[in-house]
Amino acid sequence: MREQFPVTRRYKYLNHAAISPPPLFVLEEAERYLRNVSELGTEEVNRIEEDDFRSMREDVAKLIGASWDEVAFVPNTSYGFNFIVHGLDWREGDNVVTDSLEFPTVVFPWLKLKRKVEVRIVKPNVETFEDSVLSHVDSRTRVVAVSHVGFNTGLVVDVKRLAREAHSQGALIVVDVIQSVGAVNVDVREMEADFAVAGGYKWLMSPQGSGFIYVRKGLLGDPPFYGWRTSKNFESYDATNFEIESGPRRLEPGTIDVAANLAMARAARFIKENSSEVLQAVNDLSGYANRRAQEEGLEVVTPMRKRAGITVVMAPKNSELSRHMLANGVVVSPRGGGIRISTHFYNTRGEVDEAVRLISQWVRRSGQ
């Protein structure tokens, strides 16, 4: 499979929590569509859209344990979160509970509601994350918003526990799964999520512009934004006759990035068909990175027993270090006060060894 990833010819690429280079078979899915549109125009477009993207929805839905009619396509995670923010009915005195370890996408959209809704940004630590979040949930909590996997800690959050407590208070749970889907098993039914959102360009190895939103049946029946595709009879092109579509297309007010989402559906299908091998390899490599860093005496932020594909290792001047590692052919990201190593299934232990060696040398030279 490494031959499917041209990036391996140039780099030891350990940066999938930022952007995954699409493998050739995913890239070819998008290219095939665009080339066919170039040659056939609307004939190809109509062929792909004739089932209202049901087959694409099914590929994503199977990967996350949902029904096809609970999945819609969004251009990015931020759009999905804003869709939820503006799609729910709010009451004066409601509150939203989230936390300071989140990627800003999970927090910032709720701030639009601040005049009416209290946004509680909890300051947790990795060891007691769930307890910290739940201590701020009460009967006026309308939403709990968290990431399944922390972008700057690598922590895998017990979403199911948070969901059950939130539901007992009458609240909904919104989960950012961008750092988990494709790296660990994601089952929205099992975790009892009400909403789940992800862009496709990280662990799903898909182009930027691809993404999905899962909406549990019965929620957002009347979406916050209307467009021509929101109409049940959208192909009539009649501006005087509007009836809301009941299926997932109601969440897609306009034209989606078909090529990017075809590619994402192809990647989702690959991961689902090879889930045991892919997810086991991600788990093994992140565990190896965690152990190797500790063996070198480095401080590891990511808990070994609650990890996905991310390992965060503390290091001074982390931005400078990441540039130094790039100059030595290793691609990582400075995150969380250190270096974030994020290994996908096709990486090797030798690549991890080189990353840890460079970090260890840097820390020793810095006298820490």
Coordinates of N, CA and C in Angstrom, one line a residue, residues 6-108:
P6 N 2.6 8.6 -2.8 CA 3.8 9.2 -3.4 C 4.6 10.0 -2.4
V7 N 3.9 10.5 -1.4 CA 4.6 11.3 -0.4 C 5.8 10.6 0.3
T8 N 5.7 9.2 0.3 CA 6.7 8.4 1.0 C 8.0 8.4 0.2
R9 N 8.0 8.9 -1.0 CA 9.2 8.9 -1.8 C 10.1 10.1 -1.4
R10 N 9.5 11.0 -0.7 CA 10.2 12.3 -0.3 C 10.3 12.4 1.2
Y11 N 9.3 12.1 1.9 CA 9.3 12.4 3.3 C 8.9 11.1 4.2
K12 N 9.3 11.2 5.4 CA 8.7 10.4 6.5 C 7.5 11.2 7.0
Y13 N 6.4 10.8 6.5 CA 5.2 11.7 6.7 C 4.4 11.2 7.9
L14 N 4.5 12.0 9.0 CA 3.8 11.6 10.2 C 2.9 12.8 10.7
N15 N 2.1 13.3 9.8 CA 1.4 14.5 10.0 C -0.1 14.4 9.5
H16 N -0.7 13.2 9.7 CA -2.0 12.9 9.2 C -3.1 13.6 10.1
A17 N -2.8 14.0 11.3 CA -3.7 14.8 12.1 C -3.8 16.3 11.5
A18 N -3.0 16.6 10.6 CA -3.1 17.9 9.9 C -3.7 17.7 8.6
I19 N -3.0 17.1 7.7 CA -3.5 16.8 6.4 C -3.0 15.4 5.9
S20 N -3.8 14.5 5.5 CA -3.4 13.3 4.9 C -3.2 13.4 3.4
P21 N -2.0 13.1 2.8 CA -1.9 13.0 1.4 C -2.8 11.9 0.8
P22 N -3.7 12.2 -0.1 CA -4.6 11.2 -0.6 C -3.8 10.1 -1.3
P23 N -4.1 8.8 -1.1 CA -3.5 7.8 -1.8 C -4.0 7.8 -3.3
L24 N -3.3 7.2 -4.2 CA -3.6 7.3 -5.6 C -5.0 6.8 -5.9
F25 N -5.4 5.8 -5.3 CA -6.8 5.3 -5.6 C -7.9 6.2 -5.2
V26 N -7.6 7.1 -4.2 CA -8.6 8.1 -3.8 C -8.5 9.3 -4.8
L27 N -7.3 9.7 -5.1 CA -7.1 10.7 -6.1 C -7.7 10.4 -7.4
E28 N -7.6 9.2 -7.8 CA -8.1 8.7 -9.1 C -9.6 8.8 -9.2
E29 N -10.3 8.6 -8.0 CA -11.7 8.7 -8.0 C -12.2 10.1 -8.3
A30 N -11.5 11.1 -7.7 CA -11.9 12.5 -8.0 C -11.5 12.8 -9.5
E31 N -10.3 12.4 -9.9 CA -9.9 12.7 -11.2 C -10.8 12.1 -12.3
R32 N -11.2 10.9 -12.1 CA -12.1 10.2 -13.0 C -13.4 11.0 -13.3
Y33 N -14.0 11.5 -12.2 CA -15.2 12.3 -12.3 C -14.9 13.6 -13.0
L34 N -13.9 14.3 -12.7 CA -13.6 15.6 -13.3 C -13.3 15.4 -14.8
R35 N -12.6 14.3 -15.1 CA -12.3 14.1 -16.5 C -13.5 13.7 -17.3
N36 N -14.4 12.9 -16.7 CA -15.6 12.6 -17.4 C -16.6 13.8 -17.6
V37 N -16.6 14.7 -16.6 CA -17.4 15.9 -16.8 C -16.8 16.8 -17.9
S38 N -15.4 16.8 -18.0 CA -14.8 17.5 -19.0 C -15.2 17.0 -20.4
E39 N -15.3 15.7 -20.5 CA -15.6 15.0 -21.8 C -17.1 14.9 -22.1
L40 N -17.9 14.7 -21.0 CA -19.3 14.4 -21.2 C -20.3 15.5 -20.6
G41 N -19.8 16.4 -19.8 CA -20.6 17.5 -19.3 C -21.7 16.9 -18.4
T42 N -23.0 17.4 -18.6 CA -24.1 17.1 -17.7 C -24.4 15.6 -17.7
E43 N -24.0 14.9 -18.8 CA -24.3 13.4 -18.8 C -23.6 12.7 -17.6
E44 N -22.4 13.1 -17.3 CA -21.7 12.5 -16.2 C -22.2 13.0 -14.9
V45 N -22.5 14.3 -14.8 CA -23.0 14.9 -13.6 C -24.4 14.2 -13.2
N46 N -25.2 14.1 -14.2 CA -26.5 13.4 -13.9 C -26.4 12.0 -13.5
R47 N -25.4 11.3 -14.1 CA -25.2 9.9 -13.7 C -24.8 9.7 -12.3
I48 N -23.9 10.6 -11.8 CA -23.5 10.5 -10.4 C -24.6 10.9 -9.5
E49 N -25.4 11.9 -9.9 CA -26.4 12.4 -9.0 C -27.7 11.7 -9.0
E50 N -27.9 10.7 -9.9 CA -29.2 10.1 -10.2 C -29.8 9.5 -8.9
D51 N -29.0 9.0 -8.0 CA -29.5 8.4 -6.7 C -29.5 9.4 -5.6
D52 N -29.3 10.7 -5.9 CA -29.2 11.8 -4.9 C -28.1 11.5 -3.9
F53 N -27.0 11.0 -4.5 CA -25.7 10.7 -3.8 C -26.0 9.6 -2.7
R54 N -27.0 8.8 -2.9 CA -27.2 7.7 -1.9 C -26.0 6.8 -1.7
S55 N -25.4 6.3 -2.8 CA -24.3 5.4 -2.7 C -23.2 6.0 -1.9
M56 N -22.9 7.3 -2.2 CA -21.8 8.0 -1.4 C -22.2 8.1 0.0
R57 N -23.4 8.4 0.3 CA -23.9 8.5 1.7 C -23.7 7.2 2.4
E58 N -24.0 6.1 1.7 CA -24.0 4.8 2.3 C -22.5 4.4 2.7
D59 N -21.6 4.8 1.8 CA -20.2 4.5 2.1 C -19.7 5.2 3.4
V60 N -20.1 6.4 3.6 CA -19.8 7.1 4.8 C -20.6 6.6 6.0
A61 N -21.8 6.3 5.8 CA -22.7 5.9 6.9 C -22.2 4.5 7.4
K62 N -21.9 3.6 6.6 CA -21.4 2.3 7.0 C -20.1 2.4 7.9
L63 N -19.3 3.4 7.6 CA -18.1 3.6 8.3 C -18.3 4.1 9.7
I64 N -19.4 4.8 9.9 CA -19.6 5.4 11.2 C -20.8 4.8 11.9
G65 N -21.4 3.8 11.4 CA -22.5 3.1 12.1 C -23.8 3.8 12.0
A66 N -24.1 4.6 10.9 CA -25.3 5.4 10.8 C -26.1 4.8 9.6
S67 N -27.3 5.4 9.4 CA -28.1 5.1 8.2 C -27.7 6.1 7.2
W68 N -27.9 5.7 5.9 CA -27.5 6.6 4.8 C -28.2 8.0 4.8
D69 N -29.5 7.9 5.3 CA -30.3 9.1 5.3 C -30.1 10.0 6.5
E70 N -29.0 9.7 7.3 CA -28.6 10.6 8.4 C -27.3 11.3 8.1
V71 N -26.8 11.1 6.8 CA -25.5 11.7 6.4 C -25.7 12.7 5.3
A72 N -25.1 13.9 5.5 CA -25.1 14.9 4.5 C -23.7 15.4 4.3
F73 N -23.4 16.0 3.2 CA -22.0 16.4 2.9 C -21.9 17.9 3.1
V74 N -20.8 18.2 3.8 CA -20.4 19.6 4.2 C -19.0 19.9 3.7
P75 N -18.7 21.2 3.4 CA -17.3 21.5 2.9 C -16.3 21.4 4.0
N76 N -16.6 21.5 5.2 CA -15.6 21.4 6.3 C -16.3 21.3 7.7
T77 N -15.6 21.0 8.7 CA -16.1 20.8 10.0 C -16.8 22.1 10.6
S78 N -16.1 23.3 10.3 CA -16.7 24.5 10.8 C -18.1 24.8 10.3
Y79 N -18.3 24.5 9.0 CA -19.6 24.7 8.4 C -20.6 23.8 9.1
G80 N -20.2 22.5 9.4 CA -21.1 21.6 10.0 C -21.5 22.1 11.4
F81 N -20.6 22.6 12.2 CA -20.9 23.1 13.5 C -21.8 24.3 13.5
N82 N -21.5 25.2 12.5 CA -22.4 26.4 12.4 C -23.8 26.0 12.0
F83 N -23.9 25.0 11.2 CA -25.2 24.5 10.8 C -26.0 24.1 12.0
I84 N -25.4 23.4 12.9 CA -26.0 22.9 14.2 C -26.4 24.1 15.1
V85 N -25.4 25.0 15.2 CA -25.6 26.2 16.1 C -26.8 27.0 15.7
H86 N -27.0 27.2 14.4 CA -28.1 28.0 13.9 C -29.3 27.2 13.6
G87 N -29.2 25.9 13.7 CA -30.4 25.0 13.4 C -31.2 24.7 14.6
L88 N -30.6 24.8 15.8 CA -31.3 24.5 17.0 C -32.1 25.7 17.6
D89 N -33.2 25.4 18.2 CA -34.0 26.4 18.9 C -33.4 26.7 20.3
W90 N -33.2 27.9 20.5 CA -32.5 28.3 21.8 C -33.5 29.1 22.7
R91 N -33.3 28.9 24.0 CA -34.1 29.6 25.0 C -33.2 30.5 25.8
E92 N -33.7 31.6 26.2 CA -32.9 32.5 27.1 C -32.5 31.7 28.4
G93 N -31.2 31.7 28.7 CA -30.8 31.0 29.9 C -30.2 29.6 29.6
D94 N -30.2 29.2 28.3 CA -29.6 27.9 27.9 C -28.1 28.1 28.1
N95 N -27.4 27.0 28.2 CA -25.9 27.0 28.2 C -25.4 25.9 27.3
V96 N -24.2 26.1 26.8 CA -23.4 25.2 26.1 C -22.1 24.9 26.8
V97 N -21.8 23.6 27.0 CA -20.6 23.2 27.7 C -19.6 22.6 26.7
T98 N -18.4 23.2 26.7 CA -17.3 22.7 25.9 C -16.0 22.9 26.7
D99 N -14.8 22.9 26.1 CA -13.6 23.0 26.9 C -12.5 23.6 26.2
S100 N -11.5 24.0 26.9 CA -10.4 24.8 26.4 C -9.3 24.0 25.6
L101 N -9.4 22.7 25.6 CA -8.5 21.8 24.9 C -9.0 21.6 23.5
E102 N -10.1 22.1 23.1 CA -10.7 21.8 21.8 C -10.0 22.7 20.7
F103 N -10.1 22.1 19.5 CA -9.8 22.9 18.3 C -10.8 24.0 18.2
P104 N -10.4 25.3 17.9 CA -11.4 26.4 17.9 C -12.7 26.1 17.2
T105 N -12.7 25.3 16.2 CA -13.9 25.0 15.5 C -15.0 24.5 16.4
V106 N -14.7 23.8 17.4 CA -15.6 23.2 18.4 C -16.2 24.3 19.3
V107 N -15.5 25.4 19.5 CA -15.8 26.4 20.5 C -16.4 27.6 19.8
F108 N -15.7 28.2 18.8 CA -16.1 29.5 18.3 C -17.5 29.6 17.8

